[in-house]
Short mmCIF file of C-alpha atoms in Angstrom, two decimals:
data_model
loop_
_atom_site.label_atom_id
_atom_site.label_comp_id
_atom_site.label_asym_id
_atom_site.label_seq_id
_atom_site.Cartn_x
_atom_site.Cartn_y
_atom_site.Cartn_z
CA UNK A 1 -34.74 49.86 7.24
CA UNK A 2 -38.37 50.69 7.90
CA UNK A 3 -39.59 50.06 11.48
CA UNK A 4 -43.17 49.12 12.26
CA UNK A 5 -44.22 51.77 14.78
CA UNK A 6 -41.97 54.65 15.77
CA UNK A 7 -41.20 57.71 13.73
CA UNK A 8 -37.66 58.88 14.28
CA UNK A 9 -37.70 62.11 12.37
CA UNK A 10 -41.20 63.41 13.03
CA UNK A 11 -42.51 65.67 10.29
CA UNK A 12 -39.07 65.62 8.65
CA UNK A 13 -39.22 61.83 8.30
CA UNK A 14 -42.75 60.94 7.14
CA UNK A 15 -41.60 57.58 5.72
CA UNK A 16 -40.43 56.46 9.18
CA UNK A 17 -36.94 55.54 7.95
CA UNK A 18 -34.01 54.63 10.19
CA UNK A 19 -30.77 56.43 9.36
CA UNK A 20 -27.15 55.51 10.03
CA UNK A 21 -25.39 58.14 12.15
CA UNK A 22 -22.04 56.41 12.59
CA UNK A 23 -20.25 53.21 11.59
CA UNK A 24 -16.82 51.80 12.44
CA UNK A 25 -15.08 48.47 11.96
CA UNK A 26 -13.02 47.04 14.82
CA UNK A 27 -9.70 45.44 13.74
CA UNK A 28 -9.55 43.38 16.93
CA UNK A 29 -12.74 41.39 16.23
CA UNK A 30 -13.59 42.27 12.60
CA UNK A 31 -17.07 43.40 13.57
CA UNK A 32 -18.74 46.44 12.03
CA UNK A 33 -20.64 48.58 14.50
CA UNK A 34 -23.50 50.77 13.26
CA UNK A 35 -25.20 53.48 15.33
CA UNK A 36 -28.77 54.11 14.15
CA UNK A 37 -31.46 56.71 14.59
CA UNK A 38 -33.78 54.15 16.23
CA UNK A 39 -31.54 54.13 19.30
CA UNK A 40 -29.84 50.80 18.55
CA UNK A 41 -26.20 49.91 18.05
CA UNK A 42 -25.92 46.87 15.80
CA UNK A 43 -22.85 44.67 15.32
CA UNK A 44 -22.43 43.01 11.93
CA UNK A 45 -19.91 40.30 11.01
CA UNK A 46 -17.96 39.98 7.77
CA UNK A 47 -20.77 38.03 6.12
CA UNK A 48 -23.22 40.87 6.67
CA UNK A 49 -25.07 39.11 9.50
CA UNK A 50 -26.15 41.14 12.54
CA UNK A 51 -24.80 39.17 15.51
CA UNK A 52 -26.25 41.33 18.28
CA UNK A 53 -28.25 44.51 18.96
CA UNK A 54 -27.32 46.86 21.79
CA UNK A 55 -30.20 48.92 23.16
CA UNK A 56 -31.43 49.93 26.59
CA UNK A 57 -35.15 49.46 27.32
CA UNK A 58 -36.92 52.80 27.17
CA UNK A 59 -34.20 54.53 25.15
CA UNK A 60 -36.18 56.43 22.52
CA UNK A 61 -33.55 58.88 21.26
CA UNK A 62 -31.20 58.30 18.34
CA UNK A 63 -27.54 57.46 18.69
CA UNK A 64 -25.19 60.07 17.30
CA UNK A 65 -21.92 58.10 17.40
CA UNK A 66 -20.02 55.35 19.17
CA UNK A 67 -16.47 54.19 19.84
CA UNK A 68 -14.64 50.86 20.20
CA UNK A 69 -11.84 50.29 22.64
CA UNK A 70 -8.71 48.70 21.16
CA UNK A 71 -9.54 45.21 22.47
CA UNK A 72 -12.90 45.12 20.73
CA UNK A 73 -14.61 44.06 23.96
CA UNK A 74 -15.91 47.47 25.08
CA UNK A 75 -17.99 50.16 23.41
CA UNK A 76 -19.21 53.64 24.26
CA UNK A 77 -22.39 54.82 22.55
CA UNK A 78 -23.42 58.48 22.48
CA UNK A 79 -27.08 59.44 22.69
CA UNK A 80 -28.67 62.63 21.37
CA UNK A 81 -30.04 63.30 24.86
CA UNK A 82 -26.51 63.93 26.16
CA UNK A 83 -26.05 60.50 27.78
CA UNK A 84 -23.20 58.04 27.25
CA UNK A 85 -23.73 54.29 27.53
CA UNK A 86 -20.80 51.95 28.18
CA UNK A 87 -21.07 48.34 27.01
CA UNK A 88 -19.14 45.11 27.56
CA UNK A 89 -19.17 42.30 25.02
CA UNK A 90 -18.85 38.59 25.79
CA UNK A 91 -17.68 36.41 22.90
CA UNK A 92 -18.66 32.74 23.10
CA UNK A 93 -16.43 29.81 22.15
CA UNK A 94 -17.30 29.80 18.47
CA UNK A 95 -16.06 33.38 18.00
CA UNK A 96 -17.82 36.48 16.77
CA UNK A 97 -20.99 34.72 15.58
CA UNK A 98 -22.25 34.62 19.19
CA UNK A 99 -21.91 37.86 21.11
CA UNK A 100 -23.69 38.81 24.32
CA UNK A 101 -23.70 42.51 25.28
CA UNK A 102 -24.06 43.85 28.81
CA UNK A 103 -24.61 47.45 29.85
CA UNK A 104 -21.72 48.58 32.04
CA UNK A 105 -22.73 52.17 32.83
CA UNK A 106 -25.07 55.02 31.91
CA UNK A 107 -23.35 58.38 32.30
CA UNK A 108 -24.67 61.92 32.32
CA UNK A 109 -23.59 65.32 33.54
CA UNK A 110 -20.79 67.52 32.28
CA UNK A 111 -22.67 67.89 29.01
CA UNK A 112 -25.96 69.75 28.80
CA UNK A 113 -28.87 67.32 28.75
CA UNK A 114 -30.82 67.46 25.52
CA UNK A 115 -27.78 68.53 23.50
CA UNK A 116 -26.34 65.86 21.18
CA UNK A 117 -22.96 64.32 21.84
CA UNK A 118 -20.74 64.17 18.76
CA UNK A 119 -18.36 61.46 19.92
CA UNK A 120 -16.35 59.58 22.52
CA UNK A 121 -12.86 58.11 22.54
CA UNK A 122 -11.07 55.58 24.76
CA UNK A 123 -7.51 56.40 25.82
CA UNK A 124 -5.23 56.27 28.86
CA UNK A 125 -2.37 53.83 28.32
CA UNK A 126 -2.56 50.10 27.64
CA UNK A 127 -5.70 49.68 29.76
CA UNK A 128 -7.49 52.65 28.17
CA UNK A 129 -8.93 53.53 31.57
CA UNK A 130 -10.13 56.96 30.44
CA UNK A 131 -12.81 58.17 28.06
CA UNK A 132 -13.23 61.55 26.40
CA UNK A 133 -16.64 62.76 25.22
CA UNK A 134 -17.58 65.94 23.38
CA UNK A 135 -20.78 67.75 22.55
CA UNK A 136 -22.43 70.41 20.45
CA UNK A 137 -22.73 72.42 23.68
CA UNK A 138 -18.96 73.05 23.56
CA UNK A 139 -17.95 70.76 26.41
CA UNK A 140 -15.16 68.17 26.52
CA UNK A 141 -15.47 65.76 29.45
CA UNK A 142 -13.17 63.16 31.00
CA UNK A 143 -14.60 59.90 32.40
CA UNK A 144 -13.43 56.70 34.06
CA UNK A 145 -13.96 54.15 31.29
CA UNK A 146 -14.32 51.32 33.83
CA UNK A 147 -17.02 52.98 35.92
CA UNK A 148 -20.22 51.04 36.50
CA UNK A 149 -23.87 51.77 37.14
CA UNK A 150 -25.44 55.21 36.92
CA UNK A 151 -22.81 57.95 36.83
CA UNK A 152 -24.02 61.50 37.40
CA UNK A 153 -20.86 63.52 36.68
CA UNK A 154 -17.54 63.17 34.81
CA UNK A 155 -14.14 63.11 36.47
CA UNK A 156 -13.50 66.54 34.97
CA UNK A 157 -14.86 68.98 32.41
CA UNK A 158 -11.79 69.91 30.41
CA UNK A 159 -13.44 72.47 28.12
CA UNK A 160 -16.70 74.36 28.44
CA UNK A 161 -17.40 76.99 25.81
CA UNK A 162 -20.95 77.33 24.53
CA UNK A 163 -19.79 79.48 21.60
CA UNK A 164 -17.52 76.69 20.31
CA UNK A 165 -19.47 73.50 19.48
CA UNK A 166 -17.06 70.55 19.31
CA UNK A 167 -17.40 68.30 16.26
CA UNK A 168 -14.29 66.10 16.44
CA UNK A 169 -11.54 65.16 18.89
CA UNK A 170 -8.39 63.06 18.61
CA UNK A 171 -5.69 62.12 21.14
CA UNK A 172 -2.01 61.27 20.79
CA UNK A 173 -0.40 59.73 23.86
CA UNK A 174 3.31 59.82 24.76
CA UNK A 175 4.14 57.06 27.24
CA UNK A 176 7.65 58.28 28.09
CA UNK A 177 6.49 61.71 29.25
CA UNK A 178 3.04 60.59 30.54
CA UNK A 179 1.48 63.34 28.47
CA UNK A 180 -1.18 63.55 25.80
CA UNK A 181 -1.90 65.94 22.96
CA UNK A 182 -5.61 66.56 22.36
CA UNK A 183 -6.82 68.06 19.08
CA UNK A 184 -10.27 69.67 19.21
CA UNK A 185 -12.12 70.77 16.08
CA UNK A 186 -15.31 72.78 15.93
CA UNK A 187 -16.57 76.32 16.38
CA UNK A 188 -18.81 78.54 14.31
CA UNK A 189 -16.03 80.29 12.40
CA UNK A 190 -15.58 77.70 9.65
CA UNK A 191 -15.03 78.95 6.12
CA UNK A 192 -13.76 77.65 2.81
CA UNK A 193 -10.40 77.28 4.57
CA UNK A 194 -11.84 74.69 6.95
CA UNK A 195 -12.75 74.34 10.63
CA UNK A 196 -10.51 75.85 13.34
CA UNK A 197 -8.64 73.32 15.49
CA UNK A 198 -7.23 73.84 18.99
CA UNK A 199 -4.36 71.75 20.39
CA UNK A 200 -4.09 71.05 24.12
CA UNK A 201 -1.28 69.46 26.12
CA UNK A 202 -2.38 67.25 29.02
CA UNK A 203 -0.03 65.83 31.65
CA UNK A 204 -0.98 63.09 34.11
CA UNK A 205 0.07 63.56 37.73
#
């Protein structure tokens, strides 16, 4: 993809190319989401047709990653500026060929502004009412996934360690005990053996 005007890599990208930073297919709606360096999140159906483009006016920074919820009707996109954007999708009567996105919330705080986010993940029972986000600044933040408008701070900062950039996070939930196991991978001590991973137990009260 070659855009008409903006350069997204500066001197490192003289050909003004747009790069894919993340892509994930949603089993619930069979759409492929693609996060791009031009700041857009594009949804593509099984025939390779882009059915909608998600982008906020004035957002100039590239997207680093994004996440679907399990229903396929909500998304969280991560911006290199340290912001998180929550989206809702409306599917019209004829199915996934007509999709209308709406911005639900723009969230900041918890993570250092200007530092890229590496990911977000919905969790929190059947309703997935929570969202985790993690950053190269070593922070892991907890958000209300149904919040709306401009949100200036997370519900909690679970981890904050500038010497341990976080690259990947996964969650396993146990309904019977109302607890979750969170795996966090990152750090600067990686070697040929791999990247160190920390495991955390979280209990809801």
